[in-house]
């Protein structure tokens, strides 16, 4: 029983093991079958894809063959185009070579034309240069000829005027001025200018004073009157009418006075200092002058403005300050040197002494002293605030002119002591005991004098009128004279005095037949 049971169990177990082995084998076979089916399916799909790829490859091959055909066609076309381009390039190269040749020929032609033009221009310039040289030579010749003619006419005008032929003298003098000015000459050349002033009678002289005319001073601007003083006690007021007549009024005439200087205040008060030790104060309308004794001032020689309220009275060894409001002397100062000249510099009194020094006076307690920068005895001084020029006149007739550029010029033209200097713009005026009044043009390279006024008497003093159109001159003999400063103004005055034109015969004789005739006055005269 028990063996049966065990056999049964073993058989069951064997059967179970067989079943298990069979199950495992089935599962394995099943899995193998599924794998094979999967692989088969993959192979089928791969076969399908291969067929698709093959189909696509065939299509691509067909397309490639078509593209190859197209490429072959394009290559053939490109080859043909390259051949065509090469032919065109060759033709272009030939044309370029032809163009280069044509350009070279054109450049050669242009260069030849340029050379021809330059040659023609050179010939034209040479011809113009020759023409200009000829014209310049002619102008120089004409200029020299007409300048010489102008001076000759001036000399003849002076001779004719002195001979009494006034009308002819004026015509010749005007012609002398006209040709000299027209051809750029110096109208202040002595023969021309002296004839001009002589025939126009622009210099007028009046014998007014006993003793030398020591000072000439014009009234403030707007008043055409002037005051003159003399060394013989004369003090006079003058006014010139439109017709040239001089109206004179005696303010003082007393021989005990020796007037040396005048100052006229802005209010018209006239201050005149006398070397006798007196200060006279008067006005143009006052017949009762005030006389002030200067007891502490030895030999007064000058008067100069200190400020708006005070005047400096200068003696040879003393200074005094006048209060113009009270007409009293407030301060005195004695000097240890002798004053020889009273001038002004930079709006202050300037004193020159006998020791070669100059002193600028701000007030009696402030006097700046320095050495005179030139050698000799200074007898006149002037400065120009506009140009910076400074002039020193010396006792031997020499003038030293220092300009703003630092140069000092030694001017020689006077024969005796310089009595007065004035600067107007770039023109220096000087008077001297040699009887002359000279004009010097400061801006010229070579500064030479032109004599504006000439007398046999010492020229003591001169000044300009307020308009600076006329010079007024006083001499040792007591004469007062005036002359116009501008040559053009003198010429216009002379022209206004002409009564006729030169006749054809006079023109031919004095000027020449080769000079075209022209009228000086009348409708046919040039403006």
Short mmCIF file of C-alpha atoms in Angstrom, two decimals:
data_model
loop_
_atom_site.label_atom_id
_atom_site.label_comp_id
_atom_site.label_asym_id
_atom_site.label_seq_id
_atom_site.Cartn_x
_atom_site.Cartn_y
_atom_site.Cartn_z
CA UNK A 1 0.00 0.00 0.00
CA UNK A 2 2.65 2.16 1.05
CA UNK A 3 4.72 1.27 -1.99
CA UNK A 4 1.75 2.03 -4.15
CA UNK A 5 1.42 5.37 -2.54
CA UNK A 6 5.05 6.09 -3.03
CA UNK A 7 4.88 4.91 -6.62
CA UNK A 8 1.89 6.99 -7.14
CA UNK A 9 3.62 9.99 -5.64
CA UNK A 10 6.68 9.37 -7.70
CA UNK A 11 4.64 8.95 -10.77
CA UNK A 12 2.83 12.17 -9.91
CA UNK A 13 6.05 13.89 -9.35
CA UNK A 14 7.44 12.50 -12.56
CA UNK A 15 4.34 13.49 -14.34
CA UNK A 16 4.52 16.94 -12.79
CA UNK A 17 8.15 17.24 -13.79
CA UNK A 18 7.27 16.06 -17.25
CA UNK A 19 4.45 18.56 -17.31
CA UNK A 20 6.73 21.29 -16.11
CA UNK A 21 9.40 20.39 -18.59
CA UNK A 22 6.79 20.25 -21.28
CA UNK A 23 5.42 23.63 -20.18
CA UNK A 24 8.87 25.11 -20.12
CA UNK A 25 9.65 23.65 -23.50
CA UNK A 26 6.33 24.90 -24.86
CA UNK A 27 6.93 28.36 -23.43
CA UNK A 28 10.40 28.33 -24.87
CA UNK A 29 9.12 27.17 -28.21
CA UNK A 30 6.37 29.70 -28.01
CA UNK A 31 8.83 32.45 -27.28
CA UNK A 32 11.05 31.18 -30.07
CA UNK A 33 8.08 31.23 -32.44
CA UNK A 34 7.18 34.75 -31.42
CA UNK A 35 10.76 35.84 -31.93
CA UNK A 36 10.80 34.22 -35.34
CA UNK A 37 7.49 35.87 -36.18
CA UNK A 38 8.91 39.19 -35.00
CA UNK A 39 12.03 38.70 -37.06
CA UNK A 40 9.90 37.61 -39.99
CA UNK A 41 7.80 40.70 -39.57
CA UNK A 42 10.95 42.80 -39.41
CA UNK A 43 12.28 41.12 -42.50
CA UNK A 44 9.00 41.77 -44.25
CA UNK A 45 9.09 45.41 -43.24
CA UNK A 46 12.77 45.60 -44.18
CA UNK A 47 11.91 44.02 -47.51
CA UNK A 48 9.19 46.58 -47.98
CA UNK A 49 11.59 49.43 -47.04
CA UNK A 50 14.21 47.95 -49.36
CA UNK A 51 11.67 47.87 -52.11
CA UNK A 52 10.78 51.50 -51.34
CA UNK A 53 14.44 52.46 -51.19
CA UNK A 54 15.06 50.60 -54.41
CA UNK A 55 12.13 52.39 -55.98
CA UNK A 56 13.39 55.71 -54.64
CA UNK A 57 16.88 54.84 -55.81
CA UNK A 58 15.57 54.11 -59.22
CA UNK A 59 13.74 57.41 -59.20
CA UNK A 60 16.85 59.21 -57.93
CA UNK A 61 18.91 57.45 -60.56
CA UNK A 62 16.43 58.57 -63.16
CA UNK A 63 16.55 62.11 -61.82
CA UNK A 64 20.33 61.93 -61.71
CA UNK A 65 20.38 60.81 -65.32
CA UNK A 66 18.04 63.67 -66.19
CA UNK A 67 20.20 66.15 -64.18
CA UNK A 68 23.28 64.72 -65.86
CA UNK A 69 21.66 65.34 -69.20
CA UNK A 70 20.75 68.85 -68.12
CA UNK A 71 24.25 69.36 -66.71
CA UNK A 72 25.75 68.12 -69.91
CA UNK A 73 23.55 70.52 -71.81
CA UNK A 74 24.49 73.37 -69.43
CA UNK A 75 28.15 72.40 -69.68
CA UNK A 76 27.92 72.50 -73.42
CA UNK A 77 26.13 75.81 -73.20
CA UNK A 78 28.73 77.11 -70.72
CA UNK A 79 31.48 75.99 -73.04
CA UNK A 80 29.73 77.77 -75.85
CA UNK A 81 29.24 80.88 -73.69
CA UNK A 82 32.90 80.71 -72.62
CA UNK A 83 33.90 80.56 -76.23
CA UNK A 84 31.59 83.48 -76.99
CA UNK A 85 32.94 85.37 -73.95
CA UNK A 86 36.49 84.63 -75.02
CA UNK A 87 35.74 85.95 -78.49
CA UNK A 88 34.12 89.04 -76.94
CA UNK A 89 37.06 89.44 -74.56
CA UNK A 90 39.44 89.24 -77.48
CA UNK A 91 37.40 91.77 -79.41
CA UNK A 92 37.23 93.95 -76.24
CA UNK A 93 40.98 93.67 -75.82
CA UNK A 94 41.45 94.75 -79.39
CA UNK A 95 39.06 97.65 -78.84
CA UNK A 96 40.83 98.50 -75.55
CA UNK A 97 44.17 98.51 -77.32
CA UNK A 98 42.66 100.70 -80.00
CA UNK A 99 41.22 102.97 -77.27
CA UNK A 100 44.59 103.13 -75.52
CA UNK A 101 46.22 104.01 -78.78
CA UNK A 102 43.58 106.65 -79.44
CA UNK A 103 44.01 107.96 -75.86
CA UNK A 104 47.76 108.16 -76.31
CA UNK A 105 47.28 109.98 -79.56
CA UNK A 106 44.75 112.29 -77.88
CA UNK A 107 47.17 112.90 -74.97
CA UNK A 108 49.96 113.63 -77.40
CA UNK A 109 47.66 116.01 -79.25
CA UNK A 110 46.60 117.59 -75.94
CA UNK A 111 50.24 117.91 -74.85
CA UNK A 112 51.10 119.47 -78.18
CA UNK A 113 48.10 121.79 -77.82
CA UNK A 114 49.17 122.61 -74.23
CA UNK A 115 52.69 123.34 -75.38
CA UNK A 116 51.32 125.50 -78.14
CA UNK A 117 49.00 127.26 -75.67
CA UNK A 118 51.83 127.74 -73.17
CA UNK A 119 54.03 129.07 -75.91
CA UNK A 120 51.26 131.42 -77.00
CA UNK A 121 50.63 132.45 -73.36
CA UNK A 122 54.35 132.99 -72.83
CA UNK A 123 54.51 135.10 -75.94
CA UNK A 124 51.41 137.00 -74.81
CA UNK A 125 52.89 137.56 -71.33
CA UNK A 126 56.14 138.66 -72.84
CA UNK A 127 54.25 141.03 -75.13
CA UNK A 128 52.22 142.32 -72.12
CA UNK A 129 55.43 142.70 -70.11
CA UNK A 130 57.02 144.61 -72.96
CA UNK A 131 53.89 146.73 -73.25
CA UNK A 132 53.78 147.36 -69.47
CA UNK A 133 57.48 148.17 -69.46
CA UNK A 134 56.91 150.58 -72.31
CA UNK A 135 53.88 152.09 -70.55
CA UNK A 136 55.80 152.29 -67.27
CA UNK A 137 58.75 153.89 -68.98
CA UNK A 138 56.38 156.33 -70.63
CA UNK A 139 54.63 157.02 -67.32
CA UNK A 140 57.96 157.50 -65.56
CA UNK A 141 59.10 159.78 -68.34
CA UNK A 142 55.78 161.61 -68.30
CA UNK A 143 55.83 161.82 -64.51
CA UNK A 144 59.34 163.20 -64.35
CA UNK A 145 58.55 165.53 -67.21
CA UNK A 146 55.37 166.85 -65.61
CA UNK A 147 56.92 167.11 -62.15
CA UNK A 148 59.75 169.15 -63.65
CA UNK A 149 57.13 171.19 -65.51
CA UNK A 150 55.23 171.78 -62.25
CA UNK A 151 58.32 173.09 -60.49
CA UNK A 152 59.25 175.23 -63.46
CA UNK A 153 55.75 176.70 -63.57
CA UNK A 154 55.96 177.45 -59.83
CA UNK A 155 59.21 179.37 -60.31
CA UNK A 156 57.74 181.29 -63.26
CA UNK A 157 54.58 182.04 -61.24
CA UNK A 158 56.68 183.58 -58.44
CA UNK A 159 58.62 185.67 -60.97
CA UNK A 160 55.44 186.87 -62.71
CA UNK A 161 53.77 187.74 -59.38
CA UNK A 162 56.80 189.75 -58.25
CA UNK A 163 56.73 191.49 -61.62
CA UNK A 164 53.12 192.54 -61.10
CA UNK A 165 51.49 190.09 -63.54
CA UNK A 166 49.05 188.79 -60.93
CA UNK A 167 46.54 187.06 -63.24
CA UNK A 168 49.17 185.16 -65.19
CA UNK A 169 51.06 184.31 -62.00
CA UNK A 170 47.94 182.76 -60.45
CA UNK A 171 47.25 180.71 -63.59
CA UNK A 172 50.82 179.41 -63.70
CA UNK A 173 50.79 178.67 -59.97
CA UNK A 174 47.54 176.70 -60.23
CA UNK A 175 48.92 174.76 -63.21
CA UNK A 176 52.06 174.04 -61.18
CA UNK A 177 49.96 172.61 -58.32
CA UNK A 178 47.66 170.71 -60.70
CA UNK A 179 50.42 168.86 -62.61
CA UNK A 180 52.38 168.15 -59.42
CA UNK A 181 49.37 166.62 -57.66
CA UNK A 182 48.14 164.76 -60.74
CA UNK A 183 51.47 162.96 -61.20
CA UNK A 184 51.99 162.11 -57.53
CA UNK A 185 54.54 164.80 -56.75
CA UNK A 186 55.07 166.66 -53.50
CA UNK A 187 52.84 169.73 -53.54
CA UNK A 188 54.87 171.05 -50.61
CA UNK A 189 57.97 171.24 -52.78
CA UNK A 190 59.29 174.80 -52.19
CA UNK A 191 58.93 176.06 -55.77
CA UNK A 192 55.35 174.73 -55.95
CA UNK A 193 54.06 175.50 -52.46
CA UNK A 194 55.68 178.91 -52.09
CA UNK A 195 54.22 179.99 -55.43
CA UNK A 196 50.85 178.66 -54.28
CA UNK A 197 50.84 180.60 -51.01
CA UNK A 198 52.32 183.73 -52.63
CA UNK A 199 49.88 184.01 -55.53
CA UNK A 200 46.82 183.02 -53.49
CA UNK A 201 47.87 185.53 -50.83
CA UNK A 202 46.96 182.92 -48.22
CA UNK A 203 49.66 184.39 -45.94
CA UNK A 204 48.40 187.55 -44.33
CA UNK A 205 50.38 189.68 -41.88
CA UNK A 206 49.40 192.40 -39.40
CA UNK A 207 51.80 194.64 -37.45
CA UNK A 208 50.11 194.71 -34.05
CA UNK A 209 52.53 194.74 -31.14
CA UNK A 210 55.50 196.67 -29.91
CA UNK A 211 58.00 194.05 -28.89
CA UNK A 212 58.05 190.35 -29.77
CA UNK A 213 54.85 188.28 -29.94
CA UNK A 214 55.49 185.93 -27.04
CA UNK A 215 52.28 183.86 -27.02
CA UNK A 216 49.21 183.09 -29.14
CA UNK A 217 46.23 181.35 -27.52
CA UNK A 218 42.76 180.63 -28.90
CA UNK A 219 39.63 180.94 -26.84
CA UNK A 220 37.81 177.67 -25.96
CA UNK A 221 36.29 175.67 -28.83
CA UNK A 222 33.26 177.29 -30.34
CA UNK A 223 34.84 180.73 -30.00
CA UNK A 224 36.88 181.85 -33.04
CA UNK A 225 38.70 184.59 -31.13
CA UNK A 226 42.32 184.49 -29.95
CA UNK A 227 44.59 186.40 -27.59
CA UNK A 228 48.17 187.48 -28.23
CA UNK A 229 50.76 188.87 -25.84
CA UNK A 230 54.01 190.75 -26.34
CA UNK A 231 57.21 191.29 -24.43
CA UNK A 232 56.45 195.02 -24.38
CA UNK A 233 53.30 194.81 -22.27
CA UNK A 234 50.70 194.23 -24.97
CA UNK A 235 47.68 191.95 -24.54
CA UNK A 236 45.21 191.90 -27.44
CA UNK A 237 42.04 190.07 -28.50
CA UNK A 238 41.56 189.25 -32.21
CA UNK A 239 38.76 187.94 -34.42
CA UNK A 240 39.06 187.28 -38.14
CA UNK A 241 36.08 188.05 -40.35
CA UNK A 242 34.99 185.93 -43.30
CA UNK A 243 36.71 188.35 -45.71
CA UNK A 244 40.02 187.87 -43.88
CA UNK A 245 39.96 191.20 -42.06
CA UNK A 246 41.26 191.04 -38.49
CA UNK A 247 39.34 192.92 -35.80
CA UNK A 248 41.63 193.77 -32.85
CA UNK A 249 40.79 194.82 -29.31
CA UNK A 250 43.46 196.03 -26.87
CA UNK A 251 43.03 194.41 -23.45
CA UNK A 252 46.23 195.83 -21.89
CA UNK A 253 49.02 198.01 -23.21
CA UNK A 254 51.56 198.81 -20.53
CA UNK A 255 55.30 198.73 -21.18
CA UNK A 256 56.11 197.85 -17.55
CA UNK A 257 54.87 194.33 -18.27
CA UNK A 258 56.85 191.69 -20.13
CA UNK A 259 54.27 189.00 -20.96
CA UNK A 260 55.73 185.53 -21.49
CA UNK A 261 52.79 183.13 -21.39
CA UNK A 262 48.98 182.96 -21.56
CA UNK A 263 46.42 180.47 -20.28
CA UNK A 264 42.71 180.73 -21.10
CA UNK A 265 40.32 178.83 -18.84
CA UNK A 266 37.22 176.99 -19.94
CA UNK A 267 35.14 179.90 -18.58
CA UNK A 268 36.97 182.36 -20.86
CA UNK A 269 39.13 183.95 -18.13
CA UNK A 270 42.51 185.03 -19.55
CA UNK A 271 45.62 184.61 -17.37
CA UNK A 272 48.80 186.32 -18.58
CA UNK A 273 52.07 186.04 -16.67
CA UNK A 274 54.71 188.78 -16.90
CA UNK A 275 58.42 188.36 -16.27
CA UNK A 276 58.18 191.55 -14.23
CA UNK A 277 56.48 189.53 -11.47
CA UNK A 278 52.82 190.20 -12.31
CA UNK A 279 49.85 187.99 -13.13
CA UNK A 280 47.09 189.68 -15.13
CA UNK A 281 43.58 188.20 -15.05
CA UNK A 282 40.96 189.51 -17.45
CA UNK A 283 38.31 188.41 -19.93
CA UNK A 284 37.31 189.28 -23.47
CA UNK A 285 34.52 191.52 -22.21
CA UNK A 286 36.12 192.91 -19.06
CA UNK A 287 37.84 196.31 -19.26
CA UNK A 288 39.07 196.15 -15.67
CA UNK A 289 41.76 193.48 -15.40
CA UNK A 290 42.86 192.13 -12.03
CA UNK A 291 46.60 192.48 -11.36
CA UNK A 292 48.21 190.10 -8.89
CA UNK A 293 51.78 190.63 -7.62
CA UNK A 294 53.93 187.51 -7.54
CA UNK A 295 56.37 188.68 -4.90
CA UNK A 296 57.81 185.23 -4.15
CA UNK A 297 58.24 184.18 -7.78
CA UNK A 298 61.41 185.45 -9.41
CA UNK A 299 61.05 186.20 -13.14
CA UNK A 300 57.85 184.30 -14.03
CA UNK A 301 58.17 182.72 -17.48
CA UNK A 302 55.28 180.26 -17.78
CA UNK A 303 51.82 179.22 -16.68
CA UNK A 304 50.34 175.72 -16.90
CA UNK A 305 47.24 173.93 -15.64
CA UNK A 306 47.60 171.59 -12.66
CA UNK A 307 43.96 170.52 -12.42
CA UNK A 308 40.50 171.98 -13.00
CA UNK A 309 40.89 174.43 -10.13
CA UNK A 310 44.60 175.29 -9.99
CA UNK A 311 47.28 176.80 -12.21
CA UNK A 312 51.04 176.43 -11.80
CA UNK A 313 52.95 179.73 -12.06
CA UNK A 314 56.56 178.98 -13.08
CA UNK A 315 59.43 181.32 -12.37
CA UNK A 316 63.08 180.80 -13.18
CA UNK A 317 63.70 179.54 -9.61
CA UNK A 318 60.23 179.35 -8.03
CA UNK A 319 56.82 177.70 -8.37
CA UNK A 320 53.47 178.99 -7.14
CA UNK A 321 49.93 177.53 -7.24
CA UNK A 322 47.00 179.78 -8.14
CA UNK A 323 43.52 178.95 -6.91
CA UNK A 324 41.34 179.95 -9.91
CA UNK A 325 38.18 180.19 -7.82
CA UNK A 326 39.64 182.66 -5.30
CA UNK A 327 42.34 184.17 -7.58
CA UNK A 328 44.85 183.77 -4.77
CA UNK A 329 48.24 182.10 -4.44
CA UNK A 330 48.04 179.20 -2.00
CA UNK A 331 51.47 177.56 -2.14
CA UNK A 332 55.07 178.40 -3.10
CA UNK A 333 58.17 176.31 -3.65
CA UNK A 334 61.74 177.42 -4.29
CA UNK A 335 63.83 175.40 -6.78
CA UNK A 336 67.56 174.67 -6.65
CA UNK A 337 67.85 174.89 -10.44
CA UNK A 338 66.94 177.36 -13.17
CA UNK A 339 63.88 176.62 -15.29
CA UNK A 340 64.46 177.36 -18.98
CA UNK A 341 61.37 175.90 -20.61
CA UNK A 342 57.79 175.20 -19.54
CA UNK A 343 55.91 172.53 -21.49
CA UNK A 344 53.31 169.82 -20.90
CA UNK A 345 53.48 166.02 -20.93
CA UNK A 346 50.72 163.55 -20.18
CA UNK A 347 48.40 166.38 -19.06
CA UNK A 348 50.92 167.66 -16.49
CA UNK A 349 53.38 170.58 -16.42
CA UNK A 350 56.88 169.63 -17.63
CA UNK A 351 59.90 171.78 -16.71
CA UNK A 352 63.34 171.70 -18.35
CA UNK A 353 66.22 173.06 -16.29
CA UNK A 354 69.81 174.24 -16.85
CA UNK A 355 71.29 170.92 -15.70
CA UNK A 356 69.99 168.69 -18.47
CA UNK A 357 67.02 167.43 -16.49
CA UNK A 358 63.26 167.43 -16.91
CA UNK A 359 60.68 167.59 -14.10
CA UNK A 360 57.04 166.43 -14.21
CA UNK A 361 54.93 168.36 -11.69
CA UNK A 362 51.89 166.59 -10.21
CA UNK A 363 51.82 169.10 -7.34
CA UNK A 364 54.39 171.08 -5.37
CA UNK A 365 55.10 168.03 -3.17
CA UNK A 366 55.24 165.55 -6.03
CA UNK A 367 57.81 166.42 -8.69
CA UNK A 368 59.33 163.56 -10.69
CA UNK A 369 62.83 164.30 -12.07
CA UNK A 370 64.68 162.45 -14.84
CA UNK A 371 67.49 163.10 -17.26
CA UNK A 372 66.70 164.57 -20.67
CA UNK A 373 67.27 161.71 -23.18
CA UNK A 374 69.05 163.92 -25.76
CA UNK A 375 72.22 166.02 -25.63
CA UNK A 376 72.11 169.80 -25.71
CA UNK A 377 69.88 172.60 -24.45
CA UNK A 378 66.17 171.90 -24.99
CA UNK A 379 64.26 175.02 -26.09
CA UNK A 380 61.00 173.41 -27.32
CA UNK A 381 59.05 170.23 -26.63
CA UNK A 382 55.97 168.48 -28.05
CA UNK A 383 54.32 165.07 -27.80
CA UNK A 384 51.48 163.24 -29.50
CA UNK A 385 49.23 161.09 -27.34
CA UNK A 386 47.73 159.54 -30.46
CA UNK A 387 50.96 158.32 -32.12
CA UNK A 388 53.28 158.25 -29.10
CA UNK A 389 55.80 160.53 -30.83
CA UNK A 390 57.94 162.91 -28.73
CA UNK A 391 59.98 165.81 -30.14
CA UNK A 392 62.77 167.89 -28.56
CA UNK A 393 63.86 171.18 -30.15
CA UNK A 394 67.40 172.33 -29.37
CA UNK A 395 69.20 175.64 -29.13
CA UNK A 396 71.33 174.86 -32.21
CA UNK A 397 68.29 174.24 -34.46
CA UNK A 398 68.39 170.44 -34.27
CA UNK A 399 65.20 168.46 -33.60
CA UNK A 400 65.18 164.97 -32.08
CA UNK A 401 62.04 162.99 -32.86
CA UNK A 402 61.35 159.75 -30.96
CA UNK A 403 58.61 157.57 -32.43
CA UNK A 404 56.52 154.84 -30.81
CA UNK A 405 58.66 152.10 -32.38
CA UNK A 406 61.61 153.22 -30.25
CA UNK A 407 63.56 154.94 -33.03
CA UNK A 408 64.98 158.44 -32.60
CA UNK A 409 65.49 160.62 -35.68
CA UNK A 410 67.78 163.64 -35.81
CA UNK A 411 66.05 166.24 -37.97
CA UNK A 412 68.17 168.94 -39.56
CA UNK A 413 66.53 171.83 -41.36
CA UNK A 414 66.72 174.91 -39.13
CA UNK A 415 69.71 177.18 -38.76
CA UNK A 416 69.00 178.56 -35.31
CA UNK A 417 67.22 178.00 -31.99
CA UNK A 418 63.92 176.07 -32.13
CA UNK A 419 61.26 178.29 -30.58
CA UNK A 420 58.15 176.08 -30.81
CA UNK A 421 57.11 172.50 -31.70
CA UNK A 422 53.67 171.03 -32.32
CA UNK A 423 52.52 167.61 -33.52
CA UNK A 424 49.27 167.20 -35.44
CA UNK A 425 48.60 163.56 -36.28
CA UNK A 426 51.71 162.31 -38.11
CA UNK A 427 52.95 165.79 -38.96
CA UNK A 428 55.47 167.75 -36.92
CA UNK A 429 55.56 171.56 -37.13
CA UNK A 430 58.55 173.59 -35.97
CA UNK A 431 59.47 177.26 -35.79
CA UNK A 432 62.88 178.80 -35.32
CA UNK A 433 64.78 182.00 -34.81
CA UNK A 434 65.98 181.53 -38.40
CA UNK A 435 62.59 182.96 -39.45
CA UNK A 436 61.07 179.76 -40.84
CA UNK A 437 58.19 177.50 -39.91
CA UNK A 438 58.69 173.97 -41.23
CA UNK A 439 56.50 170.94 -41.70
CA UNK A 440 57.87 167.40 -41.28
CA UNK A 441 55.92 164.29 -42.34
CA UNK A 442 56.71 161.74 -39.63
CA UNK A 443 55.43 158.66 -41.53
CA UNK A 444 57.80 159.04 -44.48
CA UNK A 445 60.94 156.91 -44.73
CA UNK A 446 63.14 159.99 -45.05
CA UNK A 447 61.92 162.89 -42.93
CA UNK A 448 62.67 166.19 -44.68
CA UNK A 449 61.33 169.69 -43.99
CA UNK A 450 58.91 171.71 -46.08
CA UNK A 451 58.98 175.45 -45.36
CA UNK A 452 55.44 176.75 -44.87
CA UNK A 453 56.37 180.21 -43.65
CA UNK A 454 59.44 182.39 -44.08
CA UNK A 455 60.21 185.77 -42.54
CA UNK A 456 63.25 187.94 -41.95
CA UNK A 457 62.26 188.17 -38.24
CA UNK A 458 62.72 185.55 -35.56
CA UNK A 459 59.63 183.35 -35.35
CA UNK A 460 58.81 183.35 -31.63
CA UNK A 461 55.61 181.35 -31.48
CA UNK A 462 52.86 179.69 -33.51
CA UNK A 463 49.69 177.68 -32.97
CA UNK A 464 46.73 176.13 -34.82
CA UNK A 465 43.25 177.52 -34.83
CA UNK A 466 40.55 175.39 -33.20
CA UNK A 467 39.66 173.75 -36.55
CA UNK A 468 43.37 173.07 -37.30
CA UNK A 469 42.98 174.55 -40.77
CA UNK A 470 45.16 177.64 -40.23
CA UNK A 471 48.52 178.41 -38.64
CA UNK A 472 48.98 181.64 -36.71
CA UNK A 473 52.55 182.89 -36.31
CA UNK A 474 54.07 185.60 -34.13
CA UNK A 475 57.55 187.06 -34.73
CA UNK A 476 60.16 189.18 -32.97
CA UNK A 477 58.99 192.36 -34.67
CA UNK A 478 55.49 192.22 -33.18
CA UNK A 479 53.83 190.89 -36.35
CA UNK A 480 50.99 188.39 -36.36
CA UNK A 481 50.60 186.31 -39.52
CA UNK A 482 48.34 183.47 -40.67
CA UNK A 483 48.59 180.84 -43.40
CA UNK A 484 46.50 177.85 -44.40
CA UNK A 485 47.91 174.46 -43.39
CA UNK A 486 46.42 172.38 -46.22
CA UNK A 487 47.83 172.72 -49.76
CA UNK A 488 44.53 171.58 -51.28
CA UNK A 489 42.68 174.32 -49.40
CA UNK A 490 45.21 176.87 -50.62
CA UNK A 491 44.78 175.61 -54.21
CA UNK A 492 40.99 175.84 -53.96
CA UNK A 493 41.34 179.38 -52.69
CA UNK A 494 43.66 180.20 -55.58
CA UNK A 495 41.24 178.70 -58.11
CA UNK A 496 38.43 180.84 -56.75
CA UNK A 497 40.61 183.91 -57.47
CA UNK A 498 41.21 183.01 -61.15
CA UNK A 499 39.53 185.45 -63.51
CA UNK A 500 40.28 183.70 -66.82
CA UNK A 501 41.95 180.67 -68.42
CA UNK A 502 45.30 180.55 -70.14
CA UNK A 503 45.14 181.52 -73.79
CA UNK A 504 46.22 178.99 -76.42
CA UNK A 505 49.42 180.95 -77.00
CA UNK A 506 50.17 181.15 -73.26
CA UNK A 507 49.54 177.43 -72.94
CA UNK A 508 51.86 176.64 -75.84
CA UNK A 509 54.58 178.96 -74.50
CA UNK A 510 54.55 178.02 -70.78
CA UNK A 511 53.24 174.43 -70.82
CA UNK A 512 53.87 173.14 -74.34
CA UNK A 513 52.00 172.27 -77.51
CA UNK A 514 52.35 168.53 -76.86
CA UNK A 515 50.28 168.81 -73.64
CA UNK A 516 46.52 168.80 -74.32
CA UNK A 517 44.95 172.15 -73.49
CA UNK A 518 42.57 172.33 -70.56
CA UNK A 519 40.60 175.06 -68.86
CA UNK A 520 40.85 175.74 -65.14
CA UNK A 521 37.55 177.62 -64.71
CA UNK A 522 34.25 177.82 -66.55
CA UNK A 523 31.96 175.16 -68.02
CA UNK A 524 34.74 173.41 -69.91
CA UNK A 525 36.93 173.09 -66.78
CA UNK A 526 37.42 169.65 -65.27
CA UNK A 527 35.55 169.17 -61.98
#
